[in-house]
mmCIF file with all atom_site columns, C-alpha atoms in Angstrom:
data_model
loop_
_atom_site.group_PDB
_atom_site.id
_atom_site.type_symbol
_atom_site.label_atom_id
_atom_site.label_alt_id
_atom_site.label_comp_id
_atom_site.label_asym_id
_atom_site.label_entity_id
_atom_site.label_seq_id
_atom_site.pdbx_PDB_ins_code
_atom_site.Cartn_x
_atom_site.Cartn_y
_atom_site.Cartn_z
_atom_site.occupancy
_atom_site.B_iso_or_equiv
_atom_site.pdbx_formal_charge
_atom_site.auth_seq_id
_atom_site.auth_comp_id
_atom_site.auth_asym_id
_atom_site.auth_atom_id
_atom_site.pdbx_PDB_model_num
ATOM 1   C CA . MET A 1 1   ? 31.263 1.503  -45.691 1.00 72.00 ? 380 MET A CA 1
ATOM 2   C CA . LYS A 1 2   ? 31.146 0.534  -49.072 1.00 92.00 ? 381 LYS A CA 1
ATOM 3   C CA . ALA A 1 3   ? 34.246 3.003  -51.443 1.00 91.00 ? 382 ALA A CA 1
ATOM 4   C CA . LYS A 1 4   ? 31.373 4.787  -53.307 1.00 94.00 ? 383 LYS A CA 1
ATOM 5   C CA . GLU A 1 5   ? 28.941 5.864  -49.709 1.00 96.00 ? 384 GLU A CA 1
ATOM 6   C CA . ALA A 1 6   ? 32.684 6.984  -48.009 1.00 96.00 ? 385 ALA A CA 1
ATOM 7   C CA . LEU A 1 7   ? 33.109 8.676  -51.134 1.00 96.00 ? 386 LEU A CA 1
ATOM 8   C CA . LEU A 1 8   ? 29.630 11.192 -50.759 1.00 96.00 ? 387 LEU A CA 1
ATOM 9   C CA . ILE A 1 9   ? 30.452 11.266 -46.778 1.00 97.00 ? 388 ILE A CA 1
ATOM 10  C CA . ALA A 1 10  ? 34.061 12.929 -47.246 1.00 97.00 ? 389 ALA A CA 1
ATOM 11  C CA . ARG A 1 11  ? 32.560 15.364 -50.146 1.00 96.00 ? 390 ARG A CA 1
ATOM 12  C CA . ARG A 1 12  ? 29.870 16.080 -47.772 1.00 97.00 ? 391 ARG A CA 1
ATOM 13  C CA . TYR A 1 13  ? 32.623 16.796 -45.508 1.00 97.00 ? 392 TYR A CA 1
ATOM 14  C CA . ASN A 1 14  ? 34.574 18.870 -47.590 1.00 96.00 ? 393 ASN A CA 1
ATOM 15  C CA . GLU A 1 15  ? 31.401 20.652 -48.542 1.00 96.00 ? 394 GLU A CA 1
ATOM 16  C CA . ASN A 1 16  ? 30.915 22.041 -45.159 1.00 97.00 ? 395 ASN A CA 1
ATOM 17  C CA . CYS A 1 17  ? 35.036 23.543 -44.695 1.00 97.00 ? 396 CYS A CA 1
ATOM 18  C CA . ASN A 1 18  ? 35.301 19.899 -42.294 1.00 97.00 ? 397 ASN A CA 1
ATOM 19  C CA . TYR A 1 19  ? 38.241 19.026 -43.946 1.00 97.00 ? 398 TYR A CA 1
ATOM 20  C CA . ARG A 1 20  ? 40.112 17.118 -41.000 1.00 97.00 ? 399 ARG A CA 1
ATOM 21  C CA . HIS A 1 21  ? 36.983 14.401 -41.005 1.00 97.00 ? 400 HIS A CA 1
ATOM 22  C CA . ALA A 1 22  ? 36.994 14.181 -44.925 1.00 97.00 ? 401 ALA A CA 1
ATOM 23  C CA . LEU A 1 23  ? 40.828 13.344 -44.627 1.00 98.00 ? 402 LEU A CA 1
ATOM 24  C CA . LYS A 1 24  ? 39.785 10.920 -42.109 1.00 97.00 ? 403 LYS A CA 1
ATOM 25  C CA . ILE A 1 25  ? 37.813 9.137  -44.636 1.00 97.00 ? 404 ILE A CA 1
ATOM 26  C CA . LEU A 1 26  ? 39.599 9.943  -47.669 1.00 97.00 ? 405 LEU A CA 1
ATOM 27  C CA . LYS A 1 27  ? 43.378 8.638  -46.577 1.00 97.00 ? 406 LYS A CA 1
ATOM 28  C CA . PRO A 1 28  ? 42.204 5.055  -45.679 1.00 96.00 ? 407 PRO A CA 1
ATOM 29  C CA . LEU A 1 29  ? 40.316 4.895  -49.430 1.00 96.00 ? 408 LEU A CA 1
ATOM 30  C CA . TYR A 1 30  ? 43.519 6.460  -51.422 1.00 97.00 ? 409 TYR A CA 1
ATOM 31  C CA . GLU A 1 31  ? 45.194 3.830  -49.973 1.00 96.00 ? 410 GLU A CA 1
ATOM 32  C CA . LYS A 1 32  ? 42.842 1.222  -50.915 1.00 96.00 ? 411 LYS A CA 1
ATOM 33  C CA . LEU A 1 33  ? 42.233 2.902  -54.788 1.00 96.00 ? 412 LEU A CA 1
ATOM 34  C CA . PRO A 1 34  ? 45.110 4.803  -55.771 1.00 96.00 ? 413 PRO A CA 1
ATOM 35  C CA . ASN A 1 35  ? 44.069 5.275  -58.899 1.00 97.00 ? 414 ASN A CA 1
ATOM 36  C CA . ASN A 1 36  ? 40.715 6.010  -58.518 1.00 97.00 ? 415 ASN A CA 1
ATOM 37  C CA . ILE A 1 37  ? 40.036 9.859  -59.964 1.00 97.00 ? 416 ILE A CA 1
ATOM 38  C CA . SER A 1 38  ? 37.384 11.153 -57.603 1.00 96.00 ? 417 SER A CA 1
ATOM 39  C CA . VAL A 1 39  ? 39.323 9.783  -54.746 1.00 97.00 ? 418 VAL A CA 1
ATOM 40  C CA . LEU A 1 40  ? 42.065 12.024 -55.795 1.00 98.00 ? 419 LEU A CA 1
ATOM 41  C CA . ARG A 1 41  ? 40.273 15.359 -56.144 1.00 97.00 ? 420 ARG A CA 1
ATOM 42  C CA . GLU A 1 42  ? 38.102 15.123 -52.711 1.00 97.00 ? 421 GLU A CA 1
ATOM 43  C CA . LEU A 1 43  ? 41.425 14.300 -50.965 1.00 98.00 ? 422 LEU A CA 1
ATOM 44  C CA . SER A 1 44  ? 43.485 17.424 -53.120 1.00 98.00 ? 423 SER A CA 1
ATOM 45  C CA . ASP A 1 45  ? 40.609 19.530 -51.679 1.00 97.00 ? 424 ASP A CA 1
ATOM 46  C CA . ALA A 1 46  ? 40.566 18.006 -47.911 1.00 98.00 ? 425 ALA A CA 1
ATOM 47  C CA . LEU A 1 47  ? 44.272 18.763 -48.133 1.00 98.00 ? 426 LEU A CA 1
ATOM 48  C CA . LEU A 1 48  ? 44.388 21.998 -49.711 1.00 97.00 ? 427 LEU A CA 1
ATOM 49  C CA . GLY A 1 49  ? 41.470 23.577 -46.733 1.00 97.00 ? 428 GLY A CA 1
ATOM 50  C CA . ASN A 1 50  ? 43.518 21.434 -44.552 1.00 97.00 ? 429 ASN A CA 1
ATOM 51  C CA . GLY A 1 51  ? 46.474 23.892 -45.048 1.00 96.00 ? 430 GLY A CA 1
ATOM 52  C CA . GLU A 1 52  ? 48.287 21.713 -46.868 1.00 97.00 ? 431 GLU A CA 1
ATOM 53  C CA . GLN A 1 53  ? 49.054 23.076 -50.295 1.00 96.00 ? 432 GLN A CA 1
ATOM 54  C CA . LYS A 1 54  ? 51.647 21.339 -51.387 1.00 96.00 ? 433 LYS A CA 1
ATOM 55  C CA . GLN A 1 55  ? 50.433 17.801 -50.896 1.00 97.00 ? 434 GLN A CA 1
ATOM 56  C CA . ALA A 1 56  ? 46.771 18.396 -52.216 1.00 97.00 ? 435 ALA A CA 1
ATOM 57  C CA . ILE A 1 57  ? 48.887 19.985 -55.888 1.00 97.00 ? 436 ILE A CA 1
ATOM 58  C CA . ARG A 1 58  ? 51.165 16.400 -56.167 1.00 97.00 ? 437 ARG A CA 1
ATOM 59  C CA . CYS A 1 59  ? 47.583 14.759 -55.569 1.00 97.00 ? 438 CYS A CA 1
ATOM 60  C CA . ILE A 1 60  ? 45.779 16.996 -58.079 1.00 98.00 ? 439 ILE A CA 1
ATOM 61  C CA . SER A 1 61  ? 48.985 16.379 -60.007 1.00 98.00 ? 440 SER A CA 1
ATOM 62  C CA . ARG A 1 62  ? 48.960 12.600 -60.107 1.00 98.00 ? 441 ARG A CA 1
ATOM 63  C CA . ALA A 1 63  ? 45.153 12.859 -61.162 1.00 98.00 ? 442 ALA A CA 1
ATOM 64  C CA . ILE A 1 64  ? 46.029 14.559 -64.030 1.00 98.00 ? 443 ILE A CA 1
ATOM 65  C CA . LYS A 1 65  ? 48.518 11.847 -65.056 1.00 98.00 ? 444 LYS A CA 1
ATOM 66  C CA . LEU A 1 66  ? 45.806 9.364  -64.520 1.00 98.00 ? 445 LEU A CA 1
ATOM 67  C CA . SER A 1 67  ? 43.399 11.748 -66.816 1.00 98.00 ? 446 SER A CA 1
ATOM 68  C CA . PRO A 1 68  ? 45.541 14.361 -68.979 1.00 98.00 ? 447 PRO A CA 1
ATOM 69  C CA . ASN A 1 69  ? 42.600 14.688 -70.912 1.00 98.00 ? 448 ASN A CA 1
ATOM 70  C CA . ASN A 1 70  ? 40.169 15.981 -68.240 1.00 97.00 ? 449 ASN A CA 1
ATOM 71  C CA . PRO A 1 71  ? 39.667 19.642 -67.952 1.00 97.00 ? 450 PRO A CA 1
ATOM 72  C CA . GLU A 1 72  ? 38.268 19.817 -64.222 1.00 96.00 ? 451 GLU A CA 1
ATOM 73  C CA . LEU A 1 73  ? 41.502 18.872 -62.806 1.00 97.00 ? 452 LEU A CA 1
ATOM 74  C CA . TRP A 1 74  ? 43.636 21.077 -64.562 1.00 97.00 ? 453 TRP A CA 1
ATOM 75  C CA . ILE A 1 75  ? 40.907 23.912 -63.445 1.00 96.00 ? 454 ILE A CA 1
ATOM 76  C CA . SER A 1 76  ? 41.224 22.118 -59.646 1.00 95.00 ? 455 SER A CA 1
ATOM 77  C CA . ARG A 1 77  ? 45.166 22.706 -60.486 1.00 97.00 ? 456 ARG A CA 1
ATOM 78  C CA . SER A 1 78  ? 44.853 26.080 -61.129 1.00 95.00 ? 457 SER A CA 1
ATOM 79  C CA . TRP A 1 79  ? 43.061 27.411 -58.074 1.00 92.00 ? 458 TRP A CA 1
ATOM 80  C CA . MET A 1 80  ? 45.571 25.635 -56.027 1.00 95.00 ? 459 MET A CA 1
ATOM 81  C CA . HIS A 1 81  ? 48.158 27.647 -56.603 1.00 91.00 ? 460 HIS A CA 1
ATOM 82  C CA . ASP A 1 82  ? 49.978 30.126 -54.709 1.00 85.00 ? 461 ASP A CA 1
ATOM 83  C CA . ASP A 1 83  ? 48.195 34.229 -55.917 1.00 79.00 ? 462 ASP A CA 1
ATOM 84  C CA . GLU A 1 84  ? 52.250 34.974 -56.639 1.00 79.00 ? 463 GLU A CA 1
ATOM 85  C CA . ASP A 1 85  ? 52.427 32.447 -59.066 1.00 89.00 ? 464 ASP A CA 1
ATOM 86  C CA . ILE A 1 86  ? 49.831 33.215 -61.440 1.00 91.00 ? 465 ILE A CA 1
ATOM 87  C CA . THR A 1 87  ? 52.224 32.125 -64.547 1.00 92.00 ? 466 THR A CA 1
ATOM 88  C CA . THR A 1 88  ? 51.521 28.341 -63.131 1.00 94.00 ? 467 THR A CA 1
ATOM 89  C CA . ARG A 1 89  ? 47.484 29.120 -63.209 1.00 95.00 ? 468 ARG A CA 1
ATOM 90  C CA . ILE A 1 90  ? 47.750 30.326 -66.466 1.00 96.00 ? 469 ILE A CA 1
ATOM 91  C CA . ALA A 1 91  ? 49.856 27.341 -67.817 1.00 96.00 ? 470 ALA A CA 1
ATOM 92  C CA . ASP A 1 92  ? 46.956 25.181 -66.064 1.00 97.00 ? 471 ASP A CA 1
ATOM 93  C CA . LEU A 1 93  ? 44.044 27.074 -67.131 1.00 97.00 ? 472 LEU A CA 1
ATOM 94  C CA . ASP A 1 94  ? 45.798 26.991 -70.877 1.00 97.00 ? 473 ASP A CA 1
ATOM 95  C CA . LYS A 1 95  ? 45.660 23.331 -71.050 1.00 98.00 ? 474 LYS A CA 1
ATOM 96  C CA . ALA A 1 96  ? 41.958 23.340 -69.607 1.00 97.00 ? 475 ALA A CA 1
ATOM 97  C CA . ILE A 1 97  ? 40.881 25.563 -72.262 1.00 97.00 ? 476 ILE A CA 1
ATOM 98  C CA . GLU A 1 98  ? 42.547 23.670 -74.942 1.00 97.00 ? 477 GLU A CA 1
ATOM 99  C CA . LEU A 1 99  ? 40.660 20.597 -73.552 1.00 97.00 ? 478 LEU A CA 1
ATOM 100 C CA . GLU A 1 100 ? 37.293 22.554 -73.492 1.00 96.00 ? 479 GLU A CA 1
ATOM 101 C CA . PRO A 1 101 ? 37.315 25.507 -75.454 1.00 94.00 ? 480 PRO A CA 1
ATOM 102 C CA . THR A 1 102 ? 34.300 27.132 -75.104 1.00 92.00 ? 481 THR A CA 1
ATOM 103 C CA . ASN A 1 103 ? 34.193 27.115 -71.055 1.00 93.00 ? 482 ASN A CA 1
ATOM 104 C CA . ALA A 1 104 ? 33.785 30.428 -70.632 1.00 91.00 ? 483 ALA A CA 1
ATOM 105 C CA . GLU A 1 105 ? 34.183 30.313 -66.316 1.00 91.00 ? 484 GLU A CA 1
ATOM 106 C CA . THR A 1 106 ? 38.263 29.053 -67.752 1.00 94.00 ? 485 THR A CA 1
ATOM 107 C CA . ILE A 1 107 ? 38.527 32.020 -69.721 1.00 94.00 ? 486 ILE A CA 1
ATOM 108 C CA . THR A 1 108 ? 37.332 34.864 -67.691 1.00 91.00 ? 487 THR A CA 1
ATOM 109 C CA . THR A 1 109 ? 39.604 33.290 -64.996 1.00 92.00 ? 488 THR A CA 1
ATOM 110 C CA . LYS A 1 110 ? 42.576 33.216 -67.232 1.00 95.00 ? 489 LYS A CA 1
ATOM 111 C CA . ALA A 1 111 ? 41.705 36.921 -68.365 1.00 93.00 ? 490 ALA A CA 1
ATOM 112 C CA . ASN A 1 112 ? 41.350 38.085 -64.796 1.00 90.00 ? 491 ASN A CA 1
ATOM 113 C CA . SER A 1 113 ? 45.016 36.236 -64.121 1.00 92.00 ? 492 SER A CA 1
ATOM 114 C CA . LEU A 1 114 ? 46.541 37.771 -66.775 1.00 93.00 ? 493 LEU A CA 1
ATOM 115 C CA . ILE A 1 115 ? 45.612 41.587 -65.580 1.00 91.00 ? 494 ILE A CA 1
ATOM 116 C CA . GLU A 1 116 ? 46.695 40.893 -62.121 1.00 89.00 ? 495 GLU A CA 1
ATOM 117 C CA . LEU A 1 117 ? 50.371 40.383 -64.231 1.00 90.00 ? 496 LEU A CA 1
ATOM 118 C CA . GLY A 1 118 ? 49.376 43.856 -66.026 1.00 91.00 ? 497 GLY A CA 1
ATOM 119 C CA . LYS A 1 119 ? 48.759 41.960 -69.301 1.00 93.00 ? 498 LYS A CA 1
ATOM 120 C CA . LEU A 1 120 ? 45.396 43.886 -70.305 1.00 91.00 ? 499 LEU A CA 1
ATOM 121 C CA . ALA A 1 121 ? 45.955 43.633 -74.150 1.00 92.00 ? 500 ALA A CA 1
ATOM 122 C CA . ALA A 1 122 ? 45.885 39.702 -73.427 1.00 93.00 ? 501 ALA A CA 1
ATOM 123 C CA . ALA A 1 123 ? 42.951 40.031 -71.526 1.00 91.00 ? 502 ALA A CA 1
ATOM 124 C CA . HIS A 1 124 ? 41.003 42.592 -73.858 1.00 89.00 ? 503 HIS A CA 1
ATOM 125 C CA . GLU A 1 125 ? 41.659 39.412 -76.396 1.00 92.00 ? 504 GLU A CA 1
ATOM 126 C CA . LEU A 1 126 ? 40.054 37.145 -74.620 1.00 92.00 ? 505 LEU A CA 1
ATOM 127 C CA . TYR A 1 127 ? 37.005 38.628 -73.533 1.00 87.00 ? 506 TYR A CA 1
ATOM 128 C CA . HIS A 1 128 ? 36.460 40.191 -76.925 1.00 87.00 ? 507 HIS A CA 1
ATOM 129 C CA . GLY A 1 129 ? 36.526 36.028 -78.333 1.00 89.00 ? 508 GLY A CA 1
ATOM 130 C CA . LEU A 1 130 ? 34.405 35.366 -75.409 1.00 87.00 ? 509 LEU A CA 1
ATOM 131 C CA . ILE A 1 131 ? 31.875 37.849 -76.867 1.00 85.00 ? 510 ILE A CA 1
ATOM 132 C CA . ASN A 1 132 ? 32.523 36.028 -80.392 1.00 85.00 ? 511 ASN A CA 1
ATOM 133 C CA . LEU A 1 133 ? 31.218 32.283 -77.813 1.00 86.00 ? 512 LEU A CA 1
ATOM 134 C CA . PHE A 1 134 ? 28.640 34.504 -76.590 1.00 84.00 ? 513 PHE A CA 1
ATOM 135 C CA . PRO A 1 135 ? 26.924 37.249 -78.240 1.00 79.00 ? 514 PRO A CA 1
ATOM 136 C CA . ASP A 1 136 ? 23.716 37.074 -76.477 1.00 77.00 ? 515 ASP A CA 1
ATOM 137 C CA . ASN A 1 137 ? 25.537 37.434 -72.837 1.00 72.00 ? 516 ASN A CA 1
ATOM 138 C CA . GLN A 1 138 ? 26.658 41.420 -72.383 1.00 67.00 ? 517 GLN A CA 1
ATOM 139 C CA . ILE A 1 139 ? 28.345 40.934 -69.098 1.00 71.00 ? 518 ILE A CA 1
ATOM 140 C CA . TYR A 1 140 ? 31.694 40.662 -71.372 1.00 63.00 ? 519 TYR A CA 1
ATOM 141 C CA . LEU A 1 141 ? 31.107 43.857 -72.867 1.00 63.00 ? 520 LEU A CA 1
ATOM 142 C CA . LEU A 1 142 ? 31.863 45.180 -68.901 1.00 66.00 ? 521 LEU A CA 1
ATOM 143 C CA . TYR A 1 143 ? 35.255 42.810 -69.066 1.00 65.00 ? 522 TYR A CA 1
ATOM 144 C CA . THR A 1 144 ? 36.203 44.799 -72.437 1.00 63.00 ? 523 THR A CA 1
ATOM 145 C CA . SER A 1 145 ? 35.335 48.131 -71.162 1.00 62.00 ? 524 SER A CA 1
ATOM 146 C CA . ASP A 1 146 ? 37.645 47.627 -67.808 1.00 61.00 ? 525 ASP A CA 1
ATOM 147 C CA . THR A 1 147 ? 40.599 46.017 -69.339 1.00 59.00 ? 526 THR A CA 1
ATOM 148 C CA . SER A 1 148 ? 40.877 49.028 -71.884 1.00 56.00 ? 527 SER A CA 1
ATOM 149 C CA . ASP A 1 149 ? 42.607 50.896 -69.216 1.00 51.00 ? 528 ASP A CA 1
ATOM 150 C CA . GLU A 1 150 ? 46.132 52.032 -68.869 1.00 45.00 ? 529 GLU A CA 1
ATOM 151 C CA . GLN A 1 151 ? 46.048 50.295 -65.022 1.00 43.00 ? 530 GLN A CA 1
ATOM 152 C CA . PRO A 1 152 ? 45.472 46.481 -63.964 1.00 41.00 ? 531 PRO A CA 1
ATOM 153 C CA . ASN A 1 153 ? 42.572 45.961 -61.677 1.00 42.00 ? 532 ASN A CA 1
ATOM 154 C CA . THR A 1 154 ? 43.778 42.942 -59.826 1.00 40.00 ? 533 THR A CA 1
ATOM 155 C CA . LYS A 1 155 ? 40.179 43.169 -57.953 1.00 38.00 ? 534 LYS A CA 1
ATOM 156 C CA . HIS A 1 156 ? 38.495 42.342 -61.125 1.00 36.00 ? 535 HIS A CA 1
ATOM 157 C CA . ARG A 1 157 ? 34.796 41.067 -61.581 1.00 34.00 ? 536 ARG A CA 1
ATOM 158 C CA . GLY A 1 158 ? 34.906 37.377 -61.170 1.00 38.00 ? 537 GLY A CA 1
ATOM 159 C CA . HIS A 1 159 ? 38.044 37.350 -59.713 1.00 37.00 ? 538 HIS A CA 1
ATOM 160 C CA . ARG A 1 160 ? 38.317 34.859 -56.515 1.00 39.00 ? 539 ARG A CA 1
ATOM 161 C CA . THR A 1 161 ? 41.098 35.051 -54.048 1.00 38.00 ? 540 THR A CA 1
ATOM 162 C CA . HIS A 1 162 ? 43.065 32.090 -52.725 1.00 39.00 ? 541 HIS A CA 1
ATOM 163 C CA . LYS A 1 163 ? 40.869 32.185 -49.642 1.00 40.00 ? 542 LYS A CA 1
ATOM 164 C CA . GLU A 1 164 ? 37.213 32.105 -51.361 1.00 46.00 ? 543 GLU A CA 1
ATOM 165 C CA . LYS A 1 165 ? 38.463 29.039 -53.779 1.00 46.00 ? 544 LYS A CA 1
ATOM 166 C CA . LYS A 1 166 ? 35.831 26.749 -53.727 1.00 48.00 ? 545 LYS A CA 1
ATOM 167 C CA . PRO A 1 167 ? 35.960 22.896 -53.371 1.00 49.00 ? 546 PRO A CA 1
ATOM 168 C CA . HIS A 1 168 ? 35.058 21.051 -57.035 1.00 52.00 ? 547 HIS A CA 1
ATOM 169 C CA . LYS A 1 169 ? 31.468 19.394 -56.646 1.00 44.00 ? 548 LYS A CA 1
#
């Protein structure tokens, strides 16, 4: 089986949450192609889905070292951090935003993470930035009204929990 075909099959296994089968394909593929970003991304998703968080983070971190200007890699790693490690998640999101400053989903994710830390003013500022970037999208006005409250809302719209993380596409 060619590497490209194997990667596509492994991706399908990941999409169907069949991580063990994906790992059976991806581990030998990684041995052959240890510097292939696509292999590293799929392998990190499979490892995370299989409950091997530390190995997944090491794998995606290797991809980041090989391609540090790829915002998708930083975003992927941000989702791999435990919910208790919000500050590390935010650091990865900051790098992704630096590389792709108009990615609304990444900015929203950062704002939601700030809300979890109780930093409502900073989240509010990010949402106002989104309103300036996307004036026709009125949903961000709702977010700004949510962040003006005194109490942080950790179940904020748009926030994914660790269990809801989806592999990249």
